mmCIF file with all atom_site columns, C-alpha atoms in Angstrom:
data_model
loop_
_atom_site.group_PDB
_atom_site.id
_atom_site.type_symbol
_atom_site.label_atom_id
_atom_site.label_alt_id
_atom_site.label_comp_id
_atom_site.label_asym_id
_atom_site.label_entity_id
_atom_site.label_seq_id
_atom_site.pdbx_PDB_ins_code
_atom_site.Cartn_x
_atom_site.Cartn_y
_atom_site.Cartn_z
_atom_site.occupancy
_atom_site.B_iso_or_equiv
_atom_site.pdbx_formal_charge
_atom_site.auth_seq_id
_atom_site.auth_comp_id
_atom_site.auth_asym_id
_atom_site.auth_atom_id
_atom_site.pdbx_PDB_model_num
ATOM 1   C CA . MET A 1 1   ? 22.279 4.609   12.795 1.00 78.00 ? 70  MET A CA 1
ATOM 2   C CA . THR A 1 2   ? 20.929 1.411   14.048 1.00 83.00 ? 71  THR A CA 1
ATOM 3   C CA . LYS A 1 3   ? 24.554 -0.953  12.518 1.00 89.00 ? 72  LYS A CA 1
ATOM 4   C CA . GLU A 1 4   ? 25.880 2.072   15.176 1.00 88.00 ? 73  GLU A CA 1
ATOM 5   C CA . LEU A 1 5   ? 23.784 2.086   17.688 1.00 89.00 ? 74  LEU A CA 1
ATOM 6   C CA . ASN A 1 6   ? 23.938 -1.509  16.989 1.00 90.00 ? 75  ASN A CA 1
ATOM 7   C CA . GLU A 1 7   ? 28.266 -1.024  17.991 1.00 90.00 ? 76  GLU A CA 1
ATOM 8   C CA . HIS A 1 8   ? 27.121 0.231   21.491 1.00 87.00 ? 77  HIS A CA 1
ATOM 9   C CA . LEU A 1 9   ? 25.465 -2.386  22.221 1.00 92.00 ? 78  LEU A CA 1
ATOM 10  C CA . GLN A 1 10  ? 27.323 -4.643  21.283 1.00 92.00 ? 79  GLN A CA 1
ATOM 11  C CA . LYS A 1 11  ? 29.719 -5.135  24.623 1.00 93.00 ? 80  LYS A CA 1
ATOM 12  C CA . HIS A 1 12  ? 25.840 -6.016  26.719 1.00 93.00 ? 81  HIS A CA 1
ATOM 13  C CA . ASP A 1 13  ? 25.522 -8.685  24.259 1.00 93.00 ? 82  ASP A CA 1
ATOM 14  C CA . LEU A 1 14  ? 22.102 -6.934  23.500 1.00 95.00 ? 83  LEU A CA 1
ATOM 15  C CA . TYR A 1 15  ? 21.043 -5.715  19.168 1.00 95.00 ? 84  TYR A CA 1
ATOM 16  C CA . SER A 1 16  ? 18.818 -3.047  18.890 1.00 92.00 ? 85  SER A CA 1
ATOM 17  C CA . SER A 1 17  ? 15.949 -5.549  18.508 1.00 93.00 ? 86  SER A CA 1
ATOM 18  C CA . GLN A 1 18  ? 16.096 -6.387  21.381 1.00 96.00 ? 87  GLN A CA 1
ATOM 19  C CA . TRP A 1 19  ? 17.217 -3.791  23.262 1.00 95.00 ? 88  TRP A CA 1
ATOM 20  C CA . THR A 1 20  ? 13.525 -2.380  21.797 1.00 93.00 ? 89  THR A CA 1
ATOM 21  C CA . ILE A 1 21  ? 11.974 -5.026  23.446 1.00 96.00 ? 90  ILE A CA 1
ATOM 22  C CA . LEU A 1 22  ? 13.721 -4.306  27.014 1.00 97.00 ? 91  LEU A CA 1
ATOM 23  C CA . TYR A 1 23  ? 13.548 -0.468  26.712 1.00 95.00 ? 92  TYR A CA 1
ATOM 24  C CA . CYS A 1 24  ? 9.536  -1.441  26.112 1.00 95.00 ? 93  CYS A CA 1
ATOM 25  C CA . LEU A 1 25  ? 9.214  -3.381  29.344 1.00 97.00 ? 94  LEU A CA 1
ATOM 26  C CA . LYS A 1 26  ? 10.608 -1.018  31.562 1.00 95.00 ? 95  LYS A CA 1
ATOM 27  C CA . ASN A 1 27  ? 8.490  1.731   30.438 1.00 94.00 ? 96  ASN A CA 1
ATOM 28  C CA . ASN A 1 28  ? 5.221  -0.657  30.345 1.00 95.00 ? 97  ASN A CA 1
ATOM 29  C CA . GLY A 1 29  ? 6.062  -3.627  33.343 1.00 95.00 ? 98  GLY A CA 1
ATOM 30  C CA . PRO A 1 30  ? 5.619  -7.102  31.855 1.00 96.00 ? 99  PRO A CA 1
ATOM 31  C CA . MET A 1 31  ? 3.293  -7.732  28.811 1.00 95.00 ? 100 MET A CA 1
ATOM 32  C CA . THR A 1 32  ? 2.315  -10.779 26.960 1.00 94.00 ? 101 THR A CA 1
ATOM 33  C CA . GLN A 1 33  ? 3.989  -10.785 23.102 1.00 92.00 ? 102 GLN A CA 1
ATOM 34  C CA . SER A 1 34  ? 0.962  -10.164 20.926 1.00 91.00 ? 103 SER A CA 1
ATOM 35  C CA . ASP A 1 35  ? 1.035  -7.257  23.444 1.00 94.00 ? 104 ASP A CA 1
ATOM 36  C CA . ILE A 1 36  ? 4.318  -6.264  22.531 1.00 95.00 ? 105 ILE A CA 1
ATOM 37  C CA . TRP A 1 37  ? 4.274  -6.952  18.765 1.00 91.00 ? 106 TRP A CA 1
ATOM 38  C CA . ARG A 1 38  ? 1.088  -4.837  18.222 1.00 90.00 ? 107 ARG A CA 1
ATOM 39  C CA . TYR A 1 39  ? 3.090  -2.093  20.716 1.00 90.00 ? 108 TYR A CA 1
ATOM 40  C CA . LEU A 1 40  ? 6.122  -2.453  18.584 1.00 90.00 ? 109 LEU A CA 1
ATOM 41  C CA . LEU A 1 41  ? 3.843  -2.940  15.440 1.00 86.00 ? 110 LEU A CA 1
ATOM 42  C CA . VAL A 1 42  ? 6.524  -5.815  14.791 1.00 88.00 ? 111 VAL A CA 1
ATOM 43  C CA . GLU A 1 43  ? 5.096  -9.076  13.703 1.00 91.00 ? 112 GLU A CA 1
ATOM 44  C CA . ALA A 1 44  ? 4.743  -12.104 15.444 1.00 90.00 ? 113 ALA A CA 1
ATOM 45  C CA . PRO A 1 45  ? 7.151  -13.877 14.351 1.00 92.00 ? 114 PRO A CA 1
ATOM 46  C CA . THR A 1 46  ? 10.200 -11.816 15.029 1.00 93.00 ? 115 THR A CA 1
ATOM 47  C CA . ILE A 1 47  ? 9.636  -11.264 17.822 1.00 94.00 ? 116 ILE A CA 1
ATOM 48  C CA . THR A 1 48  ? 8.630  -14.862 19.734 1.00 93.00 ? 117 THR A CA 1
ATOM 49  C CA . ARG A 1 49  ? 12.215 -14.924 18.203 1.00 95.00 ? 118 ARG A CA 1
ATOM 50  C CA . THR A 1 50  ? 13.647 -12.361 19.577 1.00 96.00 ? 119 THR A CA 1
ATOM 51  C CA . LEU A 1 51  ? 12.608 -13.146 22.891 1.00 96.00 ? 120 LEU A CA 1
ATOM 52  C CA . VAL A 1 52  ? 13.270 -16.724 22.960 1.00 96.00 ? 121 VAL A CA 1
ATOM 53  C CA . LYS A 1 53  ? 17.201 -14.936 22.799 1.00 97.00 ? 122 LYS A CA 1
ATOM 54  C CA . LEU A 1 54  ? 16.382 -12.537 25.419 1.00 97.00 ? 123 LEU A CA 1
ATOM 55  C CA . GLU A 1 55  ? 15.478 -15.715 27.537 1.00 97.00 ? 124 GLU A CA 1
ATOM 56  C CA . GLU A 1 56  ? 18.298 -17.448 26.903 1.00 97.00 ? 125 GLU A CA 1
ATOM 57  C CA . SER A 1 57  ? 20.325 -14.744 27.773 1.00 96.00 ? 126 SER A CA 1
ATOM 58  C CA . GLY A 1 58  ? 19.109 -13.631 31.164 1.00 97.00 ? 127 GLY A CA 1
ATOM 59  C CA . TRP A 1 59  ? 16.954 -10.728 29.921 1.00 97.00 ? 128 TRP A CA 1
ATOM 60  C CA . VAL A 1 60  ? 13.915 -11.766 30.200 1.00 98.00 ? 129 VAL A CA 1
ATOM 61  C CA . MET A 1 61  ? 10.899 -14.334 31.602 1.00 97.00 ? 130 MET A CA 1
ATOM 62  C CA . ARG A 1 62  ? 8.634  -15.395 30.505 1.00 94.00 ? 131 ARG A CA 1
ATOM 63  C CA . THR A 1 63  ? 5.390  -17.042 32.386 1.00 91.00 ? 132 THR A CA 1
ATOM 64  C CA . GLN A 1 64  ? 2.809  -18.722 31.597 1.00 86.00 ? 133 GLN A CA 1
ATOM 65  C CA . GLY A 1 65  ? -0.523 -16.182 31.294 1.00 76.00 ? 134 GLY A CA 1
ATOM 66  C CA . ASN A 1 66  ? -4.306 -15.900 31.336 1.00 78.00 ? 135 ASN A CA 1
ATOM 67  C CA . ASP A 1 67  ? -5.291 -19.303 29.570 1.00 79.00 ? 136 ASP A CA 1
ATOM 68  C CA . LYS A 1 68  ? -2.614 -21.989 27.863 1.00 77.00 ? 137 LYS A CA 1
ATOM 69  C CA . ARG A 1 69  ? -2.095 -19.753 23.899 1.00 80.00 ? 138 ARG A CA 1
ATOM 70  C CA . GLU A 1 70  ? -0.945 -16.615 26.422 1.00 84.00 ? 139 GLU A CA 1
ATOM 71  C CA . ARG A 1 71  ? 2.875  -16.049 27.393 1.00 87.00 ? 140 ARG A CA 1
ATOM 72  C CA . LEU A 1 72  ? 3.501  -13.156 29.595 1.00 94.00 ? 141 LEU A CA 1
ATOM 73  C CA . VAL A 1 73  ? 7.487  -11.678 29.355 1.00 96.00 ? 142 VAL A CA 1
ATOM 74  C CA . SER A 1 74  ? 8.345  -9.826  31.988 1.00 97.00 ? 143 SER A CA 1
ATOM 75  C CA . LEU A 1 75  ? 12.110 -8.520  33.194 1.00 98.00 ? 144 LEU A CA 1
ATOM 76  C CA . THR A 1 76  ? 14.745 -10.234 34.938 1.00 97.00 ? 145 THR A CA 1
ATOM 77  C CA . GLU A 1 77  ? 16.659 -8.398  38.108 1.00 97.00 ? 146 GLU A CA 1
ATOM 78  C CA . LYS A 1 78  ? 19.309 -8.509  36.136 1.00 96.00 ? 147 LYS A CA 1
ATOM 79  C CA . ALA A 1 79  ? 17.231 -6.987  33.214 1.00 97.00 ? 148 ALA A CA 1
ATOM 80  C CA . LYS A 1 80  ? 16.469 -4.322  36.028 1.00 96.00 ? 149 LYS A CA 1
ATOM 81  C CA . ASN A 1 81  ? 20.581 -3.471  37.300 1.00 96.00 ? 150 ASN A CA 1
ATOM 82  C CA . MET A 1 82  ? 20.745 -3.170  33.830 1.00 96.00 ? 151 MET A CA 1
ATOM 83  C CA . LEU A 1 83  ? 18.761 -1.280  32.024 1.00 95.00 ? 152 LEU A CA 1
ATOM 84  C CA . PRO A 1 84  ? 19.992 1.976   33.877 1.00 95.00 ? 153 PRO A CA 1
ATOM 85  C CA . ILE A 1 85  ? 23.043 2.149   32.195 1.00 94.00 ? 154 ILE A CA 1
ATOM 86  C CA . ILE A 1 86  ? 22.175 1.044   29.072 1.00 95.00 ? 155 ILE A CA 1
ATOM 87  C CA . GLU A 1 87  ? 19.907 3.344   28.769 1.00 94.00 ? 156 GLU A CA 1
ATOM 88  C CA . GLN A 1 88  ? 22.325 6.163   29.886 1.00 93.00 ? 157 GLN A CA 1
ATOM 89  C CA . GLU A 1 89  ? 24.929 4.527   26.691 1.00 92.00 ? 158 GLU A CA 1
ATOM 90  C CA . VAL A 1 90  ? 21.745 4.602   24.585 1.00 91.00 ? 159 VAL A CA 1
ATOM 91  C CA . LYS A 1 91  ? 20.867 8.569   25.436 1.00 90.00 ? 160 LYS A CA 1
ATOM 92  C CA . THR A 1 92  ? 24.893 10.130  25.370 1.00 89.00 ? 161 THR A CA 1
ATOM 93  C CA . PHE A 1 93  ? 24.730 7.689   21.459 1.00 89.00 ? 162 PHE A CA 1
ATOM 94  C CA . GLU A 1 94  ? 20.990 9.375   20.867 1.00 85.00 ? 163 GLU A CA 1
ATOM 95  C CA . GLN A 1 95  ? 22.232 12.908  21.764 1.00 86.00 ? 164 GLN A CA 1
ATOM 96  C CA . LYS A 1 96  ? 26.089 12.244  19.396 1.00 86.00 ? 165 LYS A CA 1
ATOM 97  C CA . MET A 1 97  ? 23.568 11.266  15.918 1.00 81.00 ? 166 MET A CA 1
ATOM 98  C CA . ILE A 1 98  ? 22.273 14.777  16.404 1.00 83.00 ? 167 ILE A CA 1
ATOM 99  C CA . LYS A 1 99  ? 24.456 16.663  17.774 1.00 83.00 ? 168 LYS A CA 1
ATOM 100 C CA . HIS A 1 100 ? 25.674 18.932  14.472 1.00 85.00 ? 169 HIS A CA 1
ATOM 101 C CA . LEU A 1 101 ? 21.370 19.213  13.953 1.00 83.00 ? 170 LEU A CA 1
ATOM 102 C CA . THR A 1 102 ? 20.293 22.751  15.253 1.00 88.00 ? 171 THR A CA 1
ATOM 103 C CA . ASP A 1 103 ? 17.383 23.182  17.753 1.00 86.00 ? 172 ASP A CA 1
ATOM 104 C CA . GLU A 1 104 ? 14.771 23.119  14.837 1.00 89.00 ? 173 GLU A CA 1
ATOM 105 C CA . GLU A 1 105 ? 16.562 20.661  12.861 1.00 86.00 ? 174 GLU A CA 1
ATOM 106 C CA . GLN A 1 106 ? 15.598 18.632  16.268 1.00 81.00 ? 175 GLN A CA 1
ATOM 107 C CA . ASP A 1 107 ? 11.942 19.850  16.357 1.00 85.00 ? 176 ASP A CA 1
ATOM 108 C CA . TYR A 1 108 ? 11.686 19.192  13.022 1.00 84.00 ? 177 TYR A CA 1
ATOM 109 C CA . PHE A 1 109 ? 13.301 15.711  12.984 1.00 80.00 ? 178 PHE A CA 1
ATOM 110 C CA . PHE A 1 110 ? 11.459 14.584  15.919 1.00 78.00 ? 179 PHE A CA 1
ATOM 111 C CA . ASN A 1 111 ? 8.154  15.408  14.539 1.00 82.00 ? 180 ASN A CA 1
ATOM 112 C CA . ILE A 1 112 ? 8.771  13.938  11.443 1.00 80.00 ? 181 ILE A CA 1
ATOM 113 C CA . LEU A 1 113 ? 9.595  9.885   12.625 1.00 73.00 ? 182 LEU A CA 1
ATOM 114 C CA . ASN A 1 114 ? 6.047  11.739  15.264 1.00 74.00 ? 183 ASN A CA 1
ATOM 115 C CA . LYS A 1 115 ? 3.911  11.993  11.917 1.00 75.00 ? 184 LYS A CA 1
ATOM 116 C CA . LEU A 1 116 ? 5.970  8.893   10.412 1.00 71.00 ? 185 LEU A CA 1
ATOM 117 C CA . GLY A 1 117 ? 5.125  6.460   13.558 1.00 63.00 ? 186 GLY A CA 1
ATOM 118 C CA . THR A 1 118 ? 1.053  8.222   13.850 1.00 54.00 ? 187 THR A CA 1
ATOM 119 C CA . LEU A 1 119 ? 0.776  7.042   10.173 1.00 48.00 ? 188 LEU A CA 1
ATOM 120 C CA . THR A 1 120 ? 1.504  3.222   10.898 1.00 46.00 ? 189 THR A CA 1
ATOM 121 C CA . ILE A 1 121 ? -0.019 3.168   13.493 1.00 44.00 ? 190 ILE A CA 1
ATOM 122 C CA . GLU A 1 122 ? -3.567 4.420   12.289 1.00 42.00 ? 191 GLU A CA 1
ATOM 123 C CA . LYS A 1 123 ? -2.920 2.010   9.229  1.00 40.00 ? 192 LYS A CA 1
ATOM 124 C CA . GLY A 1 124 ? -2.087 -1.027  11.041 1.00 43.00 ? 193 GLY A CA 1
ATOM 125 C CA . GLU A 1 125 ? 0.815  -1.712  9.573  1.00 44.00 ? 194 GLU A CA 1
#
């Protein structure tokens, strides 16, 4: 699924890992880098590398936080303008991926995903 999503996002010069960060910022507003990796449960170096690429591509900007070690990440105007379009494309993709599941299977699928997410958060992984 990730490979297919990457193919859909490619026309925007994005990958699913980048989309995840952009979506996180869209929903939560500006966040520190450490808040992002904690929220997404992804290792800090991975988030940093991805943010560098997003910044170079004009999707995010990083500014000084409350102390010298902290970097605040926010969306650029480009991102704010493009994200509603991309979000709709991703939703259409997701609907296409689950359209052959019955309502009961979809509920079961989402319950499993939620349970896995809860277990990961509880273990701190």
